JSON list of C-alpha atoms in Angstrom, two decimals:
[
{"chain": "A", "resi": 1, "resn": "UNK", "atom": "CA", "xyz": [13.42, 88.39, -17.55]},
{"chain": "A", "resi": 2, "resn": "UNK", "atom": "CA", "xyz": [11.32, 89.19, -14.47]},
{"chain": "A", "resi": 3, "resn": "UNK", "atom": "CA", "xyz": [12.62, 90.95, -11.40]},
{"chain": "A", "resi": 4, "resn": "UNK", "atom": "CA", "xyz": [10.65, 90.68, -8.18]},
{"chain": "A", "resi": 5, "resn": "UNK", "atom": "CA", "xyz": [10.66, 92.86, -5.09]},
{"chain": "A", "resi": 6, "resn": "UNK", "atom": "CA", "xyz": [8.68, 91.95, -1.98]},
{"chain": "A", "resi": 7, "resn": "UNK", "atom": "CA", "xyz": [7.45, 94.38, 0.63]},
{"chain": "A", "resi": 8, "resn": "UNK", "atom": "CA", "xyz": [5.03, 94.52, 3.53]},
{"chain": "A", "resi": 9, "resn": "UNK", "atom": "CA", "xyz": [6.69, 92.26, 6.03]},
{"chain": "A", "resi": 10, "resn": "UNK", "atom": "CA", "xyz": [7.10, 93.17, 9.66]},
{"chain": "A", "resi": 11, "resn": "UNK", "atom": "CA", "xyz": [6.34, 92.31, 13.25]},
{"chain": "A", "resi": 12, "resn": "UNK", "atom": "CA", "xyz": [2.74, 91.57, 14.22]},
{"chain": "A", "resi": 13, "resn": "UNK", "atom": "CA", "xyz": [1.00, 90.01, 17.19]},
{"chain": "A", "resi": 14, "resn": "UNK", "atom": "CA", "xyz": [-0.72, 86.66, 16.92]},
{"chain": "A", "resi": 15, "resn": "UNK", "atom": "CA", "xyz": [-4.17, 87.09, 15.46]},
{"chain": "A", "resi": 16, "resn": "UNK", "atom": "CA", "xyz": [-3.14, 90.12, 13.46]},
{"chain": "A", "resi": 17, "resn": "UNK", "atom": "CA", "xyz": [-2.88, 90.69, 9.73]},
{"chain": "A", "resi": 18, "resn": "UNK", "atom": "CA", "xyz": [-0.30, 91.69, 7.17]},
{"chain": "A", "resi": 19, "resn": "UNK", "atom": "CA", "xyz": [-0.44, 92.19, 3.43]},
{"chain": "A", "resi": 20, "resn": "UNK", "atom": "CA", "xyz": [2.63, 91.34, 1.42]},
{"chain": "A", "resi": 21, "resn": "UNK", "atom": "CA", "xyz": [3.20, 92.80, -2.00]},
{"chain": "A", "resi": 22, "resn": "UNK", "atom": "CA", "xyz": [5.45, 91.61, -4.77]},
{"chain": "A", "resi": 23, "resn": "UNK", "atom": "CA", "xyz": [6.19, 94.10, -7.53]},
{"chain": "A", "resi": 24, "resn": "UNK", "atom": "CA", "xyz": [7.44, 92.71, -10.81]},
{"chain": "A", "resi": 25, "resn": "UNK", "atom": "CA", "xyz": [9.39, 94.38, -13.55]},
{"chain": "A", "resi": 26, "resn": "UNK", "atom": "CA", "xyz": [9.24, 93.37, -17.16]},
{"chain": "A", "resi": 27, "resn": "UNK", "atom": "CA", "xyz": [6.54, 93.21, -19.79]},
{"chain": "A", "resi": 28, "resn": "UNK", "atom": "CA", "xyz": [5.62, 89.56, -19.33]},
{"chain": "A", "resi": 29, "resn": "UNK", "atom": "CA", "xyz": [4.21, 89.60, -15.81]},
{"chain": "A", "resi": 30, "resn": "UNK", "atom": "CA", "xyz": [0.72, 88.81, -17.06]},
{"chain": "A", "resi": 31, "resn": "UNK", "atom": "CA", "xyz": [1.97, 85.52, -18.53]},
{"chain": "A", "resi": 32, "resn": "UNK", "atom": "CA", "xyz": [3.46, 84.33, -15.26]},
{"chain": "A", "resi": 33, "resn": "UNK", "atom": "CA", "xyz": [1.97, 82.34, -12.46]},
{"chain": "A", "resi": 34, "resn": "UNK", "atom": "CA", "xyz": [3.06, 83.74, -9.14]},
{"chain": "A", "resi": 35, "resn": "UNK", "atom": "CA", "xyz": [3.86, 81.84, -6.00]},
{"chain": "A", "resi": 36, "resn": "UNK", "atom": "CA", "xyz": [4.54, 82.75, -2.41]},
{"chain": "A", "resi": 37, "resn": "UNK", "atom": "CA", "xyz": [6.94, 80.56, -0.46]},
{"chain": "A", "resi": 38, "resn": "UNK", "atom": "CA", "xyz": [8.31, 80.87, 3.03]},
{"chain": "A", "resi": 39, "resn": "UNK", "atom": "CA", "xyz": [11.33, 79.66, 4.93]},
{"chain": "A", "resi": 40, "resn": "UNK", "atom": "CA", "xyz": [11.50, 79.50, 8.70]},
{"chain": "A", "resi": 41, "resn": "UNK", "atom": "CA", "xyz": [14.83, 79.17, 10.52]},
{"chain": "A", "resi": 42, "resn": "UNK", "atom": "CA", "xyz": [16.16, 75.66, 10.27]},
{"chain": "A", "resi": 43, "resn": "UNK", "atom": "CA", "xyz": [13.45, 74.57, 7.87]},
{"chain": "A", "resi": 44, "resn": "UNK", "atom": "CA", "xyz": [13.18, 74.10, 4.15]},
{"chain": "A", "resi": 45, "resn": "UNK", "atom": "CA", "xyz": [11.44, 76.61, 1.95]},
{"chain": "A", "resi": 46, "resn": "UNK", "atom": "CA", "xyz": [7.80, 75.67, 1.50]},
{"chain": "A", "resi": 47, "resn": "UNK", "atom": "CA", "xyz": [4.95, 76.61, -0.77]},
{"chain": "A", "resi": 48, "resn": "UNK", "atom": "CA", "xyz": [2.36, 78.93, 0.74]},
{"chain": "A", "resi": 49, "resn": "UNK", "atom": "CA", "xyz": [0.10, 80.12, -2.08]},
{"chain": "A", "resi": 50, "resn": "UNK", "atom": "CA", "xyz": [0.00, 80.48, -5.83]},
{"chain": "A", "resi": 51, "resn": "UNK", "atom": "CA", "xyz": [-2.07, 82.20, -8.48]},
{"chain": "A", "resi": 52, "resn": "UNK", "atom": "CA", "xyz": [-2.35, 81.39, -12.15]},
{"chain": "A", "resi": 53, "resn": "UNK", "atom": "CA", "xyz": [-1.28, 83.89, -14.80]},
{"chain": "A", "resi": 54, "resn": "UNK", "atom": "CA", "xyz": [-4.92, 84.79, -15.46]},
{"chain": "A", "resi": 55, "resn": "UNK", "atom": "CA", "xyz": [-5.88, 85.02, -11.81]},
{"chain": "A", "resi": 56, "resn": "UNK", "atom": "CA", "xyz": [-8.59, 82.44, -12.38]},
{"chain": "A", "resi": 57, "resn": "UNK", "atom": "CA", "xyz": [-7.06, 79.74, -10.21]},
{"chain": "A", "resi": 58, "resn": "UNK", "atom": "CA", "xyz": [-5.35, 79.78, -6.84]},
{"chain": "A", "resi": 59, "resn": "UNK", "atom": "CA", "xyz": [-3.75, 77.21, -4.58]},
{"chain": "A", "resi": 60, "resn": "UNK", "atom": "CA", "xyz": [-2.90, 77.25, -0.88]},
{"chain": "A", "resi": 61, "resn": "UNK", "atom": "CA", "xyz": [-0.95, 75.16, 1.57]},
{"chain": "A", "resi": 62, "resn": "UNK", "atom": "CA", "xyz": [-3.23, 73.36, 3.99]},
{"chain": "A", "resi": 63, "resn": "UNK", "atom": "CA", "xyz": [-2.09, 75.27, 7.04]},
{"chain": "A", "resi": 64, "resn": "UNK", "atom": "CA", "xyz": [-2.93, 78.68, 5.54]},
{"chain": "A", "resi": 65, "resn": "UNK", "atom": "CA", "xyz": [-6.24, 77.84, 3.91]},
{"chain": "A", "resi": 66, "resn": "UNK", "atom": "CA", "xyz": [-8.98, 80.08, 5.17]},
{"chain": "A", "resi": 67, "resn": "UNK", "atom": "CA", "xyz": [-6.47, 82.56, 6.60]},
{"chain": "A", "resi": 68, "resn": "UNK", "atom": "CA", "xyz": [-4.44, 83.70, 3.58]},
{"chain": "A", "resi": 69, "resn": "UNK", "atom": "CA", "xyz": [-5.62, 84.96, 0.22]},
{"chain": "A", "resi": 70, "resn": "UNK", "atom": "CA", "xyz": [-3.62, 85.69, -2.91]},
{"chain": "A", "resi": 71, "resn": "UNK", "atom": "CA", "xyz": [-4.52, 88.15, -5.63]},
{"chain": "A", "resi": 72, "resn": "UNK", "atom": "CA", "xyz": [-2.87, 89.92, -8.52]},
{"chain": "A", "resi": 73, "resn": "UNK", "atom": "CA", "xyz": [-3.18, 93.15, -10.41]},
{"chain": "A", "resi": 74, "resn": "UNK", "atom": "CA", "xyz": [-1.71, 92.61, -13.85]},
{"chain": "A", "resi": 75, "resn": "UNK", "atom": "CA", "xyz": [-2.05, 96.28, -14.73]},
{"chain": "A", "resi": 76, "resn": "UNK", "atom": "CA", "xyz": [0.15, 97.13, -11.77]},
{"chain": "A", "resi": 77, "resn": "UNK", "atom": "CA", "xyz": [2.48, 94.13, -12.18]},
{"chain": "A", "resi": 78, "resn": "UNK", "atom": "CA", "xyz": [1.87, 93.22, -8.56]},
{"chain": "A", "resi": 79, "resn": "UNK", "atom": "CA", "xyz": [0.80, 90.16, -6.61]},
{"chain": "A", "resi": 80, "resn": "UNK", "atom": "CA", "xyz": [-0.48, 90.31, -3.05]},
{"chain": "A", "resi": 81, "resn": "UNK", "atom": "CA", "xyz": [-0.63, 87.92, -0.15]},
{"chain": "A", "resi": 82, "resn": "UNK", "atom": "CA", "xyz": [-3.18, 88.90, 2.47]},
{"chain": "A", "resi": 83, "resn": "UNK", "atom": "CA", "xyz": [-2.43, 87.11, 5.72]},
{"chain": "A", "resi": 84, "resn": "UNK", "atom": "CA", "xyz": [-5.06, 87.10, 8.46]},
{"chain": "A", "resi": 85, "resn": "UNK", "atom": "CA", "xyz": [-5.27, 85.35, 11.83]},
{"chain": "A", "resi": 86, "resn": "UNK", "atom": "CA", "xyz": [-1.51, 85.10, 11.90]},
{"chain": "A", "resi": 87, "resn": "UNK", "atom": "CA", "xyz": [0.13, 82.55, 14.18]},
{"chain": "A", "resi": 88, "resn": "UNK", "atom": "CA", "xyz": [3.66, 82.39, 15.60]},
{"chain": "A", "resi": 89, "resn": "UNK", "atom": "CA", "xyz": [4.32, 79.42, 13.31]},
{"chain": "A", "resi": 90, "resn": "UNK", "atom": "CA", "xyz": [3.80, 81.72, 10.32]},
{"chain": "A", "resi": 91, "resn": "UNK", "atom": "CA", "xyz": [7.07, 83.43, 11.23]},
{"chain": "A", "resi": 92, "resn": "UNK", "atom": "CA", "xyz": [9.41, 83.12, 8.26]},
{"chain": "A", "resi": 93, "resn": "UNK", "atom": "CA", "xyz": [11.03, 84.92, 5.38]},
{"chain": "A", "resi": 94, "resn": "UNK", "atom": "CA", "xyz": [8.43, 85.13, 2.62]},
{"chain": "A", "resi": 95, "resn": "UNK", "atom": "CA", "xyz": [9.49, 84.98, -1.00]},
{"chain": "A", "resi": 96, "resn": "UNK", "atom": "CA", "xyz": [7.57, 85.54, -4.17]},
{"chain": "A", "resi": 97, "resn": "UNK", "atom": "CA", "xyz": [8.43, 83.62, -7.29]},
{"chain": "A", "resi": 98, "resn": "UNK", "atom": "CA", "xyz": [7.35, 83.54, -10.92]},
{"chain": "A", "resi": 99, "resn": "UNK", "atom": "CA", "xyz": [7.04, 80.95, -13.65]},
{"chain": "A", "resi": 100, "resn": "UNK", "atom": "CA", "xyz": [5.17, 80.95, -16.94]},
{"chain": "A", "resi": 101, "resn": "UNK", "atom": "CA", "xyz": [1.45, 80.26, -16.96]},
{"chain": "A", "resi": 102, "resn": "UNK", "atom": "CA", "xyz": [0.50, 77.71, -14.30]},
{"chain": "A", "resi": 103, "resn": "UNK", "atom": "CA", "xyz": [0.95, 77.24, -10.57]},
{"chain": "A", "resi": 104, "resn": "UNK", "atom": "CA", "xyz": [3.41, 74.69, -9.29]},
{"chain": "A", "resi": 105, "resn": "UNK", "atom": "CA", "xyz": [3.97, 73.68, -5.69]},
{"chain": "A", "resi": 106, "resn": "UNK", "atom": "CA", "xyz": [7.67, 72.93, -5.97]},
{"chain": "A", "resi": 107, "resn": "UNK", "atom": "CA", "xyz": [10.19, 75.74, -5.72]},
{"chain": "A", "resi": 108, "resn": "UNK", "atom": "CA", "xyz": [12.49, 74.31, -8.38]},
{"chain": "A", "resi": 109, "resn": "UNK", "atom": "CA", "xyz": [9.71, 74.84, -10.92]},
{"chain": "A", "resi": 110, "resn": "UNK", "atom": "CA", "xyz": [9.95, 78.62, -10.54]},
{"chain": "A", "resi": 111, "resn": "UNK", "atom": "CA", "xyz": [12.33, 80.67, -12.63]},
{"chain": "A", "resi": 112, "resn": "UNK", "atom": "CA", "xyz": [12.47, 84.01, -10.84]},
{"chain": "A", "resi": 113, "resn": "UNK", "atom": "CA", "xyz": [12.70, 84.89, -7.17]},
{"chain": "A", "resi": 114, "resn": "UNK", "atom": "CA", "xyz": [12.57, 87.95, -5.01]},
{"chain": "A", "resi": 115, "resn": "UNK", "atom": "CA", "xyz": [14.90, 88.66, -2.11]},
{"chain": "A", "resi": 116, "resn": "UNK", "atom": "CA", "xyz": [12.32, 87.92, 0.55]},
{"chain": "A", "resi": 117, "resn": "UNK", "atom": "CA", "xyz": [10.62, 89.85, 3.31]},
{"chain": "A", "resi": 118, "resn": "UNK", "atom": "CA", "xyz": [10.65, 88.92, 7.00]},
{"chain": "A", "resi": 119, "resn": "UNK", "atom": "CA", "xyz": [7.38, 88.21, 8.78]},
{"chain": "A", "resi": 120, "resn": "UNK", "atom": "CA", "xyz": [7.53, 87.79, 12.53]},
{"chain": "A", "resi": 121, "resn": "UNK", "atom": "CA", "xyz": [4.46, 86.87, 14.55]},
{"chain": "A", "resi": 122, "resn": "UNK", "atom": "CA", "xyz": [4.75, 87.26, 18.30]},
{"chain": "A", "resi": 123, "resn": "UNK", "atom": "CA", "xyz": [2.69, 85.24, 20.75]}
]
């Protein structure tokens, strides 16, 4: 069992930065790939970024490539999403999710979810 708690969301102006954190409980965090998803009002939840259990592979949605980075600290049971050059269209609730071993792009492939953290980017 893995429990996830996101933090770091907030209100930021366009062009600004935020770093989201996702703290995991449980002793198996290091075996889990971690994903960040987001859901904007009226839209479906979409994949943003993912990182393999080992940290040796990452994946990003096209519209965040070059602006967002994902990292993990297995000793601290935490995964991070650094978001730079934020745009109003990045406004959404951001969720972290976990599944064993490898990254997947589809939300149904993830077993554990956090409650989400709101990110609002003003123009």
